[in-house]
CSV table of N, CA and C in Angstrom, one decimal:
chain,number,residue,atom,x,y,z
A,1,UNK,N,0.8,-1.2,0.0
A,1,UNK,CA,0.0,0.0,0.0
A,1,UNK,C,0.9,1.2,0.0
A,2,UNK,N,0.6,2.2,-0.9
A,2,UNK,CA,1.5,3.4,-1.0
A,2,UNK,C,0.6,4.6,-1.1
A,3,UNK,N,0.9,5.6,-0.3
A,3,UNK,CA,0.2,6.9,-0.3
A,3,UNK,C,0.6,7.7,-1.5
A,4,UNK,N,-0.3,8.5,-2.0
A,4,UNK,CA,0.0,9.4,-3.2
A,4,UNK,C,-0.3,10.8,-2.9
A,5,UNK,N,0.2,11.7,-3.7
A,5,UNK,CA,0.0,13.1,-3.6
A,5,UNK,C,0.4,13.7,-2.2
A,6,UNK,N,-0.5,14.4,-1.5
A,6,UNK,CA,-0.2,15.0,-0.3
A,6,UNK,C,-0.6,14.1,0.9
A,7,UNK,N,-1.0,12.8,0.7
A,7,UNK,CA,-1.4,12.0,1.7
A,7,UNK,C,-0.3,11.2,2.4
A,8,UNK,N,-0.5,10.8,3.7
A,8,UNK,CA,0.5,10.1,4.5
A,8,UNK,C,-0.2,8.9,5.1
A,9,UNK,N,0.3,7.7,5.0
A,9,UNK,CA,-0.2,6.5,5.6
A,9,UNK,C,0.5,6.3,6.9
A,10,UNK,N,-0.2,6.2,8.0
A,10,UNK,CA,0.4,6.0,9.3
A,10,UNK,C,-0.2,4.8,10.0
A,11,UNK,N,0.5,4.3,11.0
A,11,UNK,CA,0.0,3.2,11.9
A,11,UNK,C,0.1,3.7,13.3
A,12,UNK,N,-1.0,3.7,14.0
A,12,UNK,CA,-1.0,4.1,15.4
A,12,UNK,C,-0.1,3.3,16.3
A,13,UNK,N,0.6,4.0,17.2
A,13,UNK,CA,1.5,3.3,18.1
A,13,UNK,C,0.7,3.2,19.4
A,14,UNK,N,0.6,2.0,19.9
A,14,UNK,CA,-0.1,1.8,21.2
A,14,UNK,C,0.9,2.2,22.3
A,15,UNK,N,0.4,3.1,23.2
A,15,UNK,CA,1.2,3.6,24.3
A,15,UNK,C,0.8,2.8,25.6
A,16,UNK,N,1.7,2.7,26.5
A,16,UNK,CA,1.5,2.0,27.7
A,16,UNK,C,0.4,2.8,28.5
A,17,UNK,N,-0.5,2.2,29.2
A,17,UNK,CA,-1.4,2.9,30.1
A,17,UNK,C,-0.7,3.8,31.1
A,18,UNK,N,-1.2,5.0,31.3
A,18,UNK,CA,-0.6,5.9,32.3
A,18,UNK,C,-1.3,5.8,33.6
A,19,UNK,N,-0.5,6.0,34.7
A,19,UNK,CA,-1.0,5.9,36.0
A,19,UNK,C,-1.1,7.4,36.6
A,20,UNK,N,-2.2,7.7,37.2
A,20,UNK,CA,-2.3,9.0,37.9
A,20,UNK,C,-2.9,8.7,39.2
A,21,UNK,N,-2.2,9.1,40.3
A,21,UNK,CA,-2.7,8.8,41.7
A,21,UNK,C,-3.1,7.4,41.9
A,22,UNK,N,-2.4,6.5,41.3
A,22,UNK,CA,-2.6,5.0,41.5
A,22,UNK,C,-3.7,4.5,40.5
A,23,UNK,N,-4.3,5.3,39.7
A,23,UNK,CA,-5.4,4.9,38.8
A,23,UNK,C,-4.7,4.7,37.4
A,24,UNK,N,-5.1,3.6,36.7
A,24,UNK,CA,-4.6,3.4,35.4
A,24,UNK,C,-5.6,4.0,34.4
A,25,UNK,N,-5.0,4.9,33.5
A,25,UNK,CA,-5.8,5.6,32.5
A,25,UNK,C,-5.7,4.8,31.2
A,26,UNK,N,-6.8,4.3,30.7
A,26,UNK,CA,-6.7,3.6,29.4
A,26,UNK,C,-7.1,4.6,28.3
A,27,UNK,N,-7.0,4.1,27.1
A,27,UNK,CA,-7.4,5.0,25.9
A,27,UNK,C,-8.8,5.6,26.1
A,28,UNK,N,-9.7,4.8,26.7
A,28,UNK,CA,-11.1,5.3,26.8
A,28,UNK,C,-11.2,6.3,27.9
A,29,UNK,N,-10.4,6.2,29.0
A,29,UNK,CA,-10.6,7.1,30.1
A,29,UNK,C,-9.7,8.3,29.9
A,30,UNK,N,-8.7,8.2,29.1
A,30,UNK,CA,-7.7,9.4,28.9
A,30,UNK,C,-8.2,10.2,27.7
A,31,UNK,N,-9.3,10.9,27.9
A,31,UNK,CA,-9.9,11.7,26.8
A,31,UNK,C,-9.3,13.0,26.6
A,32,UNK,N,-8.4,13.5,27.5
A,32,UNK,CA,-7.8,14.8,27.4
A,32,UNK,C,-6.7,14.9,26.3
A,33,UNK,N,-6.2,13.7,25.8
A,33,UNK,CA,-5.2,13.7,24.8
A,33,UNK,C,-5.8,14.1,23.4
A,34,UNK,N,-5.4,15.1,22.8
A,34,UNK,CA,-5.9,15.5,21.5
A,34,UNK,C,-5.2,14.9,20.4
A,35,UNK,N,-4.0,14.4,20.6
A,35,UNK,CA,-3.1,13.9,19.6
A,35,UNK,C,-2.8,12.4,19.7
A,36,UNK,N,-2.6,11.8,18.5
A,36,UNK,CA,-2.3,10.4,18.4
A,36,UNK,C,-0.9,10.2,18.0
A,37,UNK,N,-0.2,9.3,18.6
A,37,UNK,CA,1.2,9.0,18.2
A,37,UNK,C,1.1,7.9,17.2
A,38,UNK,N,1.9,8.1,16.1
A,38,UNK,CA,1.9,7.1,15.0
A,38,UNK,C,3.2,7.1,14.3
A,39,UNK,N,3.4,6.0,13.6
A,39,UNK,CA,4.6,5.8,12.8
A,39,UNK,C,4.2,5.9,11.3
A,40,UNK,N,5.0,6.7,10.5
A,40,UNK,CA,4.8,6.9,9.1
A,40,UNK,C,5.1,5.6,8.4
A,41,UNK,N,4.2,5.1,7.6
A,41,UNK,CA,4.4,3.9,6.8
A,41,UNK,C,4.7,4.2,5.4
A,42,UNK,N,4.0,5.2,4.8
A,42,UNK,CA,4.2,5.6,3.4
A,42,UNK,C,3.9,7.1,3.2
A,43,UNK,N,4.6,7.7,2.3
A,43,UNK,CA,4.4,9.2,2.0
A,43,UNK,C,4.0,9.3,0.6
A,44,UNK,N,3.1,10.3,0.3
A,44,UNK,CA,2.8,10.6,-1.0
A,44,UNK,C,4.0,11.4,-1.6
A,45,UNK,N,4.1,11.4,-3.0
A,45,UNK,CA,5.2,12.0,-3.7
A,45,UNK,C,5.3,13.5,-3.5
A,46,UNK,N,4.3,14.2,-3.0
A,46,UNK,CA,4.3,15.6,-2.8
A,46,UNK,C,4.5,16.1,-1.3
A,47,UNK,N,4.7,15.1,-0.4
A,47,UNK,CA,4.9,15.4,1.0
A,47,UNK,C,6.4,15.8,1.3
A,48,UNK,N,6.6,16.9,2.0
A,48,UNK,CA,7.9,17.3,2.4
A,48,UNK,C,8.0,17.5,3.9
A,49,UNK,N,9.1,17.4,4.5
A,49,UNK,CA,9.3,17.7,5.9
A,49,UNK,C,9.3,16.5,6.9
A,50,UNK,N,8.8,15.3,6.4
A,50,UNK,CA,8.8,14.1,7.2
A,50,UNK,C,9.3,13.0,6.3
A,51,UNK,N,9.7,11.9,6.9
A,51,UNK,CA,10.2,10.7,6.2
A,51,UNK,C,9.5,9.4,6.7
A,52,UNK,N,9.6,8.4,5.9
A,52,UNK,CA,9.0,7.1,6.3
A,52,UNK,C,9.7,6.7,7.6
A,53,UNK,N,9.0,6.0,8.5
A,53,UNK,CA,9.5,5.5,9.8
A,53,UNK,C,9.6,6.6,10.8
A,54,UNK,N,9.3,7.9,10.5
A,54,UNK,CA,9.3,8.9,11.5
A,54,UNK,C,8.1,8.7,12.5
A,55,UNK,N,8.3,9.0,13.7
A,55,UNK,CA,7.2,8.9,14.7
A,55,UNK,C,6.6,10.3,14.8
A,56,UNK,N,5.3,10.4,14.6
A,56,UNK,CA,4.7,11.8,14.6
A,56,UNK,C,3.5,11.8,15.6
A,57,UNK,N,3.0,12.9,15.9
A,57,UNK,CA,1.7,13.1,16.6
A,57,UNK,C,0.8,13.9,15.7
A,58,UNK,N,-0.4,13.4,15.5
A,58,UNK,CA,-1.4,14.1,14.7
A,58,UNK,C,-2.7,14.2,15.4
A,59,UNK,N,-3.5,15.2,15.0
A,59,UNK,CA,-4.8,15.4,15.6
A,59,UNK,C,-5.7,14.2,15.4
A,60,UNK,N,-6.3,13.8,16.6
A,60,UNK,CA,-7.1,12.6,16.6
A,60,UNK,C,-8.4,12.7,15.7
A,61,UNK,N,-8.8,13.9,15.3
A,61,UNK,CA,-10.0,14.0,14.4
A,61,UNK,C,-9.6,14.0,13.0
A,62,UNK,N,-8.4,13.9,12.6
A,62,UNK,CA,-7.9,14.0,11.3
A,62,UNK,C,-8.0,12.7,10.5
A,63,UNK,N,-8.1,12.8,9.2
A,63,UNK,CA,-8.0,11.6,8.4
A,63,UNK,C,-9.1,10.6,8.5
A,64,UNK,N,-8.8,9.4,8.0
A,64,UNK,CA,-9.7,8.3,8.0
A,64,UNK,C,-9.0,7.0,8.1
A,65,UNK,N,-9.6,5.9,8.5
A,65,UNK,CA,-9.0,4.6,8.7
A,65,UNK,C,-9.2,3.7,7.5
A,66,UNK,N,-8.2,2.9,7.3
A,66,UNK,CA,-8.2,1.8,6.2
A,66,UNK,C,-7.7,0.5,6.9
A,67,UNK,N,-8.5,-0.5,6.7
A,67,UNK,CA,-8.1,-1.8,7.3
A,67,UNK,C,-7.6,-2.7,6.2
A,68,UNK,N,-6.4,-3.3,6.4
A,68,UNK,CA,-5.8,-4.2,5.4
A,68,UNK,C,-5.1,-5.3,6.2
A,69,UNK,N,-5.5,-6.5,5.8
A,69,UNK,CA,-4.9,-7.7,6.5
A,69,UNK,C,-4.9,-7.6,8.0
A,70,UNK,N,-6.1,-7.3,8.5
A,70,UNK,CA,-6.4,-7.2,10.0
A,70,UNK,C,-5.5,-6.1,10.7
A,71,UNK,N,-5.0,-5.2,10.0
A,71,UNK,CA,-4.3,-4.0,10.6
A,71,UNK,C,-5.0,-2.8,10.2
A,72,UNK,N,-5.1,-1.9,11.1
A,72,UNK,CA,-5.8,-0.6,10.9
A,72,UNK,C,-4.8,0.5,10.7
A,73,UNK,N,-4.8,1.1,9.5
A,73,UNK,CA,-3.9,2.3,9.2
A,73,UNK,C,-4.8,3.5,9.1
A,74,UNK,N,-4.2,4.7,9.2
A,74,UNK,CA,-4.9,5.9,9.0
A,74,UNK,C,-4.2,6.7,7.9
A,75,UNK,N,-5.0,7.4,7.1
A,75,UNK,CA,-4.6,8.3,6.0
A,75,UNK,C,-4.8,9.7,6.5
A,76,UNK,N,-3.7,10.5,6.6
A,76,UNK,CA,-3.7,11.9,7.0
A,76,UNK,C,-3.0,12.7,6.0
A,77,UNK,N,-3.0,14.0,6.3
A,77,UNK,CA,-2.2,15.0,5.4
A,77,UNK,C,-1.2,15.7,6.3
A,78,UNK,N,-0.2,16.3,5.7
A,78,UNK,CA,0.9,16.9,6.4
A,78,UNK,C,0.4,18.0,7.4
A,79,UNK,N,-0.6,18.7,7.1
A,79,UNK,CA,-1.1,19.7,8.0
A,79,UNK,C,-1.7,19.2,9.2
A,80,UNK,N,-2.0,17.9,9.3
A,80,UNK,CA,-2.6,17.2,10.5
A,80,UNK,C,-1.5,16.9,11.5
A,81,UNK,N,-0.2,16.9,11.1
A,81,UNK,CA,0.9,16.5,11.9
A,81,UNK,C,1.3,17.8,12.7
A,82,UNK,N,1.5,17.6,14.0
A,82,UNK,CA,1.8,18.7,14.9
A,82,UNK,C,3.3,18.6,15.5
A,83,UNK,N,3.8,17.3,15.6
A,83,UNK,CA,5.1,17.1,16.1
A,83,UNK,C,5.7,15.9,15.4
A,84,UNK,N,7.1,16.0,15.3
A,84,UNK,CA,7.8,14.8,14.8
A,84,UNK,C,8.8,14.5,16.0
A,85,UNK,N,8.8,13.2,16.4
A,85,UNK,CA,9.6,12.8,17.5
A,85,UNK,C,11.0,12.5,17.1
């Protein structure tokens, strides 16, 4: 699978549950996070500023999901990325 144009294919990175005051916050309870951590799988030919395998944070409301071979990927655009790790 290859992204084209200005699109970026990413795979979400599962983060370890965080503990606050002895309570474990799961993805469902930790709603204050606005951004999702992901690894770039494929870049469109017009994307500049990031590379494949970069770890990025993007807005959780951005893009859409694509399921292939029981894996869920997300398609986003460069303007959705806020940080590169």
